[in-house]
Amino acid sequence: MKDAAKVVAITGASSGIGEATARRLAADGHHVFLGARRTDRLDALTRVITAAGGSAAYRRLDVTVAADMESFVTAARERFGRVDVMVNNAGVMPLSPLHALRVDEWDRTIDVNVRGVLYGIAAALPVMRAQGGGHFVNIASVGAYEVSPTAAVYCASKFAVRALSEGLRQESRGGDIRVTLVSPGVTESELADGIGDPDAREAMKAYRAVALPASAIAAAIAHAVSQPPEVDVNEITVRPSASAR
Ligand code: NDP
């Protein structure tokens, strides 16, 4: 084990970056508590991690339901005694041009990507403050820094995650709460599978041709989590070296 064992709650742990983060942090010796809606995936991942000697448990979680998030964090604390790190990772990306008026998808993007992160903060912050410290790792995107066609709502949601993370960081000085914003470029996952708009879906094929493995983002998260208490890694952006975006 490289680091002192921490209790790490991870939202959206059933695929992609969340799954890779669970595998990596468990391999580093941490206790991982996994949340998502697809519990069959969480169950399988928990079995793989524990079979390899790691420490993992899971609970079904819909991040758009505040009470669900509260129960998720409570369950993590009951299972492992505390919550040291909250990885607000769950996200959706149903891209489309604004004129397509896919309003339901706008709502879902805001509900998962923004409200989900806020609910994660609401559930974990009191626990961390009561136990004398904690660490939020919020997953944004390169879309938290720049906007492109079909991605206005998604980028707005990720700009919001960046603003929330910075606000939380500023309010937490002296309070032993660390905040890390991790912004991936294109990364292998199931994220683009949720694009319903046919034009946006087609455009994404070229855009996503060069992609990082999800383990690269997990490694960035592991770096931030492994820092000593006096070191607060605030922002990490990770892009494929072969891509300008
Ligand atoms: P995936 O689609 O593979 O994973 C998304 C995860 O979010 C799944 O585990 C899914 O679980 C979960 N999720 C979605 N909706 C909900 C919900 N309502 N409640 C709980 N969990 C939910 O994509 P990624 O791994 O790529 O996405 C992870 C994060 O990385 C997202 O925030 C995304 O925006 C960000 N990102 C990804 C990039 C990429 O290129 N892959 C680039 C930049 C940022 P389930 O469906 O089982 O609930």
mmCIF file of C-alpha atoms and ligand atoms in Angstrom:
data_model
loop_
_atom_site.group_PDB
_atom_site.id
_atom_site.type_symbol
_atom_site.label_atom_id
_atom_site.label_comp_id
_atom_site.label_asym_id
_atom_site.label_seq_id
_atom_site.Cartn_x
_atom_site.Cartn_y
_atom_site.Cartn_z
ATOM 1 C CA MET A 1 0.000 0.000 0.000
ATOM 2 C CA LYS A 2 1.439 3.353 -1.082
ATOM 3 C CA ASP A 3 -0.715 5.761 0.913
ATOM 4 C CA ALA A 4 -2.471 5.760 4.241
ATOM 5 C CA ALA A 5 -5.821 4.094 3.576
ATOM 6 C CA LYS A 6 -8.620 6.570 2.959
ATOM 7 C CA VAL A 7 -12.341 6.088 2.538
ATOM 8 C CA VAL A 8 -13.271 7.221 -0.974
ATOM 9 C CA ALA A 9 -16.874 7.547 -2.171
ATOM 10 C CA ILE A 10 -17.178 7.550 -5.963
ATOM 11 C CA THR A 11 -20.312 8.493 -7.904
ATOM 12 C CA GLY A 12 -20.770 7.053 -11.385
ATOM 13 C CA ALA A 13 -18.523 4.099 -10.586
ATOM 14 C CA SER A 14 -20.301 1.649 -12.909
ATOM 15 C CA SER A 15 -18.267 2.508 -16.038
ATOM 16 C CA GLY A 16 -15.544 4.639 -17.585
ATOM 17 C CA ILE A 17 -13.605 7.031 -15.397
ATOM 18 C CA GLY A 18 -15.473 6.176 -12.184
ATOM 19 C CA GLU A 19 -14.833 2.465 -12.629
ATOM 20 C CA ALA A 20 -11.158 3.057 -13.446
ATOM 21 C CA THR A 21 -10.843 5.305 -10.402
ATOM 22 C CA ALA A 22 -12.348 2.640 -8.172
ATOM 23 C CA ARG A 23 -9.904 0.050 -9.485
ATOM 24 C CA ARG A 24 -6.912 2.383 -9.110
ATOM 25 C CA LEU A 25 -7.692 3.726 -5.636
ATOM 26 C CA ALA A 26 -8.533 0.248 -4.343
ATOM 27 C CA ALA A 27 -5.221 -1.016 -5.738
ATOM 28 C CA ASP A 28 -3.541 1.867 -3.890
ATOM 29 C CA GLY A 29 -4.998 0.489 -0.657
ATOM 30 C CA HIS A 30 -7.983 2.766 -0.155
ATOM 31 C CA HIS A 31 -11.509 1.715 0.812
ATOM 32 C CA VAL A 32 -13.802 2.525 -2.110
ATOM 33 C CA PHE A 33 -17.554 2.987 -1.804
ATOM 34 C CA LEU A 34 -19.226 2.872 -5.200
ATOM 35 C CA GLY A 35 -22.446 4.496 -6.389
ATOM 36 C CA ALA A 36 -24.424 4.431 -9.655
ATOM 37 C CA ARG A 37 -27.786 3.171 -10.914
ATOM 38 C CA ARG A 38 -26.521 -0.028 -12.593
ATOM 39 C CA THR A 39 -25.985 -2.143 -9.501
ATOM 40 C CA ASP A 40 -25.142 -5.250 -11.530
ATOM 41 C CA ARG A 41 -22.026 -3.438 -12.700
ATOM 42 C CA LEU A 42 -21.211 -2.224 -9.179
ATOM 43 C CA ASP A 43 -21.661 -5.703 -7.782
ATOM 44 C CA ALA A 44 -19.308 -7.202 -10.379
ATOM 45 C CA LEU A 45 -16.704 -4.474 -9.816
ATOM 46 C CA THR A 46 -16.883 -4.892 -6.041
ATOM 47 C CA ARG A 47 -16.298 -8.628 -6.438
ATOM 48 C CA VAL A 48 -13.293 -8.073 -8.716
ATOM 49 C CA ILE A 49 -11.737 -5.573 -6.311
ATOM 50 C CA THR A 50 -12.279 -7.700 -3.215
ATOM 51 C CA ALA A 51 -11.065 -10.856 -4.993
ATOM 52 C CA ALA A 52 -7.824 -8.973 -5.664
ATOM 53 C CA GLY A 53 -7.484 -8.176 -1.950
ATOM 54 C CA GLY A 54 -8.979 -4.686 -2.106
ATOM 55 C CA SER A 55 -11.681 -3.094 0.021
ATOM 56 C CA ALA A 56 -14.911 -2.124 -1.745
ATOM 57 C CA ALA A 57 -18.648 -1.884 -1.207
ATOM 58 C CA TYR A 58 -21.486 -0.286 -3.149
ATOM 59 C CA ARG A 59 -24.944 1.180 -2.942
ATOM 60 C CA ARG A 60 -27.416 2.117 -5.671
ATOM 61 C CA LEU A 61 -27.319 5.858 -6.259
ATOM 62 C CA ASP A 62 -29.205 8.297 -8.445
ATOM 63 C CA VAL A 63 -27.287 11.556 -8.043
ATOM 64 C CA THR A 64 -30.309 13.610 -9.119
ATOM 65 C CA VAL A 65 -32.127 12.666 -5.903
ATOM 66 C CA ALA A 66 -30.777 14.546 -2.893
ATOM 67 C CA ALA A 67 -32.081 11.999 -0.374
ATOM 68 C CA ASP A 68 -30.408 9.211 -2.340
ATOM 69 C CA MET A 69 -27.072 11.009 -2.168
ATOM 70 C CA GLU A 70 -27.529 11.551 1.570
ATOM 71 C CA SER A 71 -28.170 7.825 2.049
ATOM 72 C CA PHE A 72 -25.162 6.978 -0.125
ATOM 73 C CA VAL A 73 -22.751 9.057 1.958
ATOM 74 C CA THR A 74 -24.297 7.829 5.210
ATOM 75 C CA ALA A 75 -23.867 4.231 4.029
ATOM 76 C CA ALA A 76 -20.212 4.870 3.141
ATOM 77 C CA ARG A 77 -19.581 6.274 6.606
ATOM 78 C CA GLU A 78 -21.416 3.429 8.311
ATOM 79 C CA ARG A 79 -19.487 0.868 6.290
ATOM 80 C CA PHE A 80 -15.991 2.315 6.604
ATOM 81 C CA GLY A 81 -16.223 4.745 9.549
ATOM 82 C CA ARG A 82 -15.620 8.049 7.735
ATOM 83 C CA VAL A 83 -15.592 9.678 4.297
ATOM 84 C CA ASP A 84 -12.205 11.152 3.430
ATOM 85 C CA VAL A 85 -12.686 11.703 -0.296
ATOM 86 C CA MET A 86 -15.839 12.354 -2.329
ATOM 87 C CA VAL A 87 -15.338 11.882 -6.069
ATOM 88 C CA ASN A 88 -18.233 13.647 -7.797
ATOM 89 C CA ASN A 89 -17.800 11.893 -11.129
ATOM 90 C CA ALA A 90 -21.263 10.894 -12.419
ATOM 91 C CA GLY A 91 -22.074 12.752 -15.608
ATOM 92 C CA VAL A 92 -23.987 12.680 -18.882
ATOM 93 C CA MET A 93 -23.261 14.305 -22.252
ATOM 94 C CA PRO A 94 -26.297 14.215 -24.572
ATOM 95 C CA LEU A 95 -24.901 16.739 -27.070
ATOM 96 C CA SER A 96 -27.126 18.592 -29.533
ATOM 97 C CA PRO A 97 -27.394 22.049 -31.094
ATOM 98 C CA LEU A 98 -29.562 24.424 -29.073
ATOM 99 C CA HIS A 99 -31.975 24.864 -32.011
ATOM 100 C CA ALA A 100 -32.858 21.166 -31.757
ATOM 101 C CA LEU A 101 -34.628 22.116 -28.504
ATOM 102 C CA ARG A 102 -33.962 18.804 -26.777
ATOM 103 C CA VAL A 103 -35.124 20.378 -23.551
ATOM 104 C CA ASP A 104 -35.459 17.109 -21.664
ATOM 105 C CA GLU A 105 -31.784 16.444 -22.341
ATOM 106 C CA TRP A 106 -30.854 19.951 -21.143
ATOM 107 C CA ASP A 107 -32.724 19.208 -17.918
ATOM 108 C CA ARG A 108 -31.007 15.841 -17.489
ATOM 109 C CA THR A 109 -27.585 17.394 -18.079
ATOM 110 C CA ILE A 110 -28.191 20.045 -15.435
ATOM 111 C CA ASP A 111 -29.754 17.528 -13.043
ATOM 112 C CA VAL A 112 -26.884 15.026 -13.212
ATOM 113 C CA ASN A 113 -23.851 17.226 -13.886
ATOM 114 C CA VAL A 114 -24.717 20.229 -11.695
ATOM 115 C CA ARG A 115 -27.356 19.207 -9.147
ATOM 116 C CA GLY A 116 -25.602 15.861 -8.704
ATOM 117 C CA VAL A 117 -22.368 17.590 -7.731
ATOM 118 C CA LEU A 118 -24.206 19.990 -5.430
ATOM 119 C CA TYR A 119 -26.004 17.105 -3.738
ATOM 120 C CA GLY A 120 -22.643 15.370 -3.327
ATOM 121 C CA ILE A 121 -21.278 18.458 -1.599
ATOM 122 C CA ALA A 122 -24.416 18.773 0.553
ATOM 123 C CA ALA A 123 -24.152 15.162 1.687
ATOM 124 C CA ALA A 124 -20.395 14.922 2.273
ATOM 125 C CA LEU A 125 -19.396 18.385 3.478
ATOM 126 C CA PRO A 126 -21.048 18.125 6.931
ATOM 127 C CA VAL A 127 -19.465 14.692 7.422
ATOM 128 C CA MET A 128 -16.029 16.001 6.478
ATOM 129 C CA ARG A 129 -16.336 19.080 8.657
ATOM 130 C CA ALA A 130 -17.458 16.985 11.622
ATOM 131 C CA GLN A 131 -14.549 14.576 11.249
ATOM 132 C CA GLY A 132 -12.029 17.426 10.829
ATOM 133 C CA GLY A 133 -11.227 17.224 7.127
ATOM 134 C CA GLY A 134 -11.933 15.831 3.724
ATOM 135 C CA HIS A 135 -11.305 16.112 0.022
ATOM 136 C CA PHE A 136 -13.670 16.722 -2.900
ATOM 137 C CA VAL A 137 -12.563 15.588 -6.348
ATOM 138 C CA ASN A 138 -15.011 17.012 -8.879
ATOM 139 C CA ILE A 139 -14.832 15.779 -12.461
ATOM 140 C CA ALA A 140 -15.334 18.591 -14.963
ATOM 141 C CA SER A 141 -14.010 18.502 -18.555
ATOM 142 C CA VAL A 142 -11.972 20.519 -21.008
ATOM 143 C CA GLY A 143 -15.506 21.778 -21.702
ATOM 144 C CA ALA A 144 -15.256 23.661 -18.399
ATOM 145 C CA TYR A 145 -12.833 26.034 -20.131
ATOM 146 C CA GLU A 146 -14.075 26.273 -23.730
ATOM 147 C CA VAL A 147 -17.339 25.928 -25.630
ATOM 148 C CA SER A 148 -17.985 24.223 -28.959
ATOM 149 C CA PRO A 149 -21.082 23.743 -31.139
ATOM 150 C CA THR A 150 -23.577 21.139 -29.822
ATOM 151 C CA ALA A 151 -21.912 21.303 -26.410
ATOM 152 C CA ALA A 152 -23.380 24.544 -25.036
ATOM 153 C CA VAL A 153 -25.443 22.928 -22.294
ATOM 154 C CA TYR A 154 -22.795 20.326 -21.446
ATOM 155 C CA CYS A 155 -20.113 23.017 -21.270
ATOM 156 C CA ALA A 156 -22.417 25.213 -19.175
ATOM 157 C CA SER A 157 -22.791 22.337 -16.741
ATOM 158 C CA LYS A 158 -19.018 21.857 -16.566
ATOM 159 C CA PHE A 159 -18.342 25.621 -16.237
ATOM 160 C CA ALA A 160 -20.718 25.352 -13.260
ATOM 161 C CA VAL A 161 -18.773 22.448 -11.749
ATOM 162 C CA ARG A 162 -15.607 24.523 -12.096
ATOM 163 C CA ALA A 163 -17.254 27.546 -10.425
ATOM 164 C CA LEU A 164 -18.661 25.427 -7.602
ATOM 165 C CA SER A 165 -15.276 23.815 -7.016
ATOM 166 C CA GLU A 166 -13.504 27.166 -6.879
ATOM 167 C CA GLY A 167 -16.149 28.579 -4.549
ATOM 168 C CA LEU A 168 -15.882 25.589 -2.247
ATOM 169 C CA ARG A 169 -12.100 25.878 -2.259
ATOM 170 C CA GLN A 170 -12.203 29.558 -1.330
ATOM 171 C CA GLU A 171 -14.726 28.973 1.451
ATOM 172 C CA SER A 172 -12.709 26.077 2.842
ATOM 173 C CA ARG A 173 -9.458 27.847 3.668
ATOM 174 C CA GLY A 174 -8.424 26.778 7.131
ATOM 175 C CA GLY A 175 -11.229 24.258 7.298
ATOM 176 C CA ASP A 176 -9.192 21.236 6.225
ATOM 177 C CA ILE A 177 -11.369 20.702 3.153
ATOM 178 C CA ARG A 178 -9.384 20.177 -0.037
ATOM 179 C CA VAL A 179 -10.895 20.593 -3.500
ATOM 180 C CA THR A 180 -9.545 19.191 -6.762
ATOM 181 C CA LEU A 181 -11.104 19.844 -10.152
ATOM 182 C CA VAL A 182 -10.114 17.192 -12.684
ATOM 183 C CA SER A 183 -10.793 18.075 -16.324
ATOM 184 C CA PRO A 184 -10.360 15.246 -18.811
ATOM 185 C CA GLY A 185 -10.026 15.626 -22.541
ATOM 186 C CA VAL A 186 -11.448 12.843 -24.692
ATOM 187 C CA THR A 187 -11.350 9.614 -22.687
ATOM 188 C CA GLU A 188 -12.519 6.090 -23.496
ATOM 189 C CA SER A 189 -15.861 5.486 -21.779
ATOM 190 C CA GLU A 190 -19.565 5.098 -22.475
ATOM 191 C CA LEU A 191 -20.184 8.850 -22.313
ATOM 192 C CA ALA A 192 -20.835 9.434 -26.036
ATOM 193 C CA ASP A 193 -23.283 6.503 -26.182
ATOM 194 C CA GLY A 194 -25.927 8.791 -24.687
ATOM 195 C CA ILE A 195 -25.944 11.249 -27.597
ATOM 196 C CA GLY A 196 -29.394 11.045 -29.192
ATOM 197 C CA ASP A 197 -29.056 13.867 -31.732
ATOM 198 C CA PRO A 198 -27.934 12.199 -35.002
ATOM 199 C CA ASP A 199 -25.742 15.092 -36.227
ATOM 200 C CA ALA A 200 -23.984 15.523 -32.902
ATOM 201 C CA ARG A 201 -23.494 11.782 -32.661
ATOM 202 C CA GLU A 202 -21.857 11.669 -36.116
ATOM 203 C CA ALA A 203 -19.634 14.681 -35.362
ATOM 204 C CA MET A 204 -18.402 13.029 -32.172
ATOM 205 C CA LYS A 205 -16.922 10.068 -34.064
ATOM 206 C CA ALA A 206 -14.074 12.181 -35.477
ATOM 207 C CA TYR A 207 -13.777 14.291 -32.303
ATOM 208 C CA ARG A 208 -13.391 11.192 -30.138
ATOM 209 C CA ALA A 209 -11.074 9.261 -32.487
ATOM 210 C CA VAL A 210 -8.075 9.946 -30.241
ATOM 211 C CA ALA A 211 -8.852 9.109 -26.632
ATOM 212 C CA LEU A 212 -7.092 8.531 -23.341
ATOM 213 C CA PRO A 213 -7.636 5.328 -21.402
ATOM 214 C CA ALA A 214 -9.813 5.977 -18.343
ATOM 215 C CA SER A 215 -6.891 4.792 -16.219
ATOM 216 C CA ALA A 216 -5.043 8.020 -17.142
ATOM 217 C CA ILE A 217 -7.730 10.085 -15.406
ATOM 218 C CA ALA A 218 -7.724 7.671 -12.485
ATOM 219 C CA ALA A 219 -3.972 8.239 -12.166
ATOM 220 C CA ALA A 220 -4.504 12.010 -12.006
ATOM 221 C CA ILE A 221 -7.115 11.528 -9.273
ATOM 222 C CA ALA A 222 -4.773 9.176 -7.399
ATOM 223 C CA HIS A 223 -2.056 11.838 -7.554
ATOM 224 C CA ALA A 224 -4.305 14.466 -5.955
ATOM 225 C CA VAL A 225 -5.591 12.048 -3.305
ATOM 226 C CA SER A 226 -2.069 10.937 -2.356
ATOM 227 C CA GLN A 227 -0.780 14.416 -1.498
ATOM 228 C CA PRO A 228 -0.004 15.239 2.145
ATOM 229 C CA PRO A 229 -2.697 17.235 4.026
ATOM 230 C CA GLU A 230 -0.942 20.581 3.525
ATOM 231 C CA VAL A 231 -0.951 20.173 -0.276
ATOM 232 C CA ASP A 232 -4.196 20.983 -2.115
ATOM 233 C CA VAL A 233 -4.016 20.155 -5.844
ATOM 234 C CA ASN A 234 -6.711 22.437 -7.235
ATOM 235 C CA GLU A 235 -6.913 21.813 -10.971
ATOM 236 C CA ILE A 236 -5.671 19.071 -13.270
ATOM 237 C CA THR A 237 -6.351 18.977 -17.013
ATOM 238 C CA VAL A 238 -5.417 15.795 -18.880
ATOM 239 C CA ARG A 239 -5.568 15.563 -22.675
ATOM 240 C CA PRO A 240 -4.302 12.938 -25.106
ATOM 241 C CA SER A 241 -0.877 14.119 -26.263
ATOM 242 C CA ALA A 242 -1.868 13.457 -29.865
ATOM 243 C CA SER A 243 -4.867 15.804 -29.693
ATOM 244 C CA ALA A 244 -5.029 19.608 -29.623
ATOM 245 C CA ARG A 245 -8.421 19.553 -27.844
HETATM 246 P P1 NDP B 1 -19.552 6.940 -18.613
HETATM 247 O O1 NDP B 1 -20.817 7.159 -19.382
HETATM 248 O O2 NDP B 1 -18.755 5.722 -18.903
HETATM 249 O O3 NDP B 1 -19.842 7.005 -17.050
HETATM 250 C C1 NDP B 1 -20.795 7.875 -16.511
HETATM 251 C C2 NDP B 1 -21.153 7.393 -15.122
HETATM 252 O O4 NDP B 1 -22.121 8.302 -14.575
HETATM 253 C C3 NDP B 1 -21.760 6.003 -15.117
HETATM 254 O O5 NDP B 1 -21.196 5.252 -14.072
HETATM 255 C C4 NDP B 1 -23.233 6.262 -14.850
HETATM 256 O O6 NDP B 1 -23.765 5.196 -14.065
HETATM 257 C C5 NDP B 1 -23.160 7.521 -14.013
HETATM 258 N N1 NDP B 1 -24.422 8.240 -13.983
HETATM 259 C C6 NDP B 1 -25.082 8.839 -15.001
HETATM 260 N N2 NDP B 1 -26.240 9.337 -14.552
HETATM 261 C C7 NDP B 1 -26.318 9.054 -13.227
HETATM 262 C C8 NDP B 1 -27.283 9.288 -12.218
HETATM 263 N N3 NDP B 1 -28.428 9.947 -12.460
HETATM 264 N N4 NDP B 1 -27.007 8.838 -10.963
HETATM 265 C C9 NDP B 1 -25.872 8.164 -10.700
HETATM 266 N N5 NDP B 1 -24.928 7.916 -11.614
HETATM 267 C C10 NDP B 1 -25.163 8.350 -12.870
HETATM 268 O O7 NDP B 1 -18.691 8.256 -18.884
HETATM 269 P P2 NDP B 1 -17.315 8.826 -18.251
HETATM 270 O O8 NDP B 1 -16.651 7.835 -17.417
HETATM 271 O O9 NDP B 1 -16.577 9.414 -19.366
HETATM 272 O O10 NDP B 1 -17.887 10.025 -17.371
HETATM 273 C C11 NDP B 1 -17.419 10.320 -16.064
HETATM 274 C C12 NDP B 1 -17.260 11.825 -15.924
HETATM 275 O O11 NDP B 1 -16.182 12.271 -16.761
HETATM 276 C C13 NDP B 1 -18.489 12.636 -16.342
HETATM 277 O O12 NDP B 1 -18.707 13.664 -15.409
HETATM 278 C C14 NDP B 1 -18.070 13.222 -17.684
HETATM 279 O O13 NDP B 1 -18.736 14.410 -17.987
HETATM 280 C C15 NDP B 1 -16.577 13.430 -17.448
HETATM 281 N N6 NDP B 1 -15.790 13.593 -18.654
HETATM 282 C C16 NDP B 1 -15.608 12.545 -19.528
HETATM 283 C C17 NDP B 1 -14.877 12.732 -20.680
HETATM 284 C C18 NDP B 1 -14.729 11.640 -21.693
HETATM 285 O O14 NDP B 1 -14.255 11.900 -22.827
HETATM 286 N N7 NDP B 1 -15.042 10.396 -21.372
HETATM 287 C C19 NDP B 1 -14.220 14.005 -20.990
HETATM 288 C C20 NDP B 1 -14.466 15.021 -20.003
HETATM 289 C C21 NDP B 1 -15.202 14.802 -18.885
HETATM 290 P P3 NDP B 1 -25.243 4.575 -14.204
HETATM 291 O O15 NDP B 1 -25.701 4.787 -15.616
HETATM 292 O O16 NDP B 1 -25.033 3.132 -13.849
HETATM 293 O O17 NDP B 1 -26.067 5.292 -13.187
#
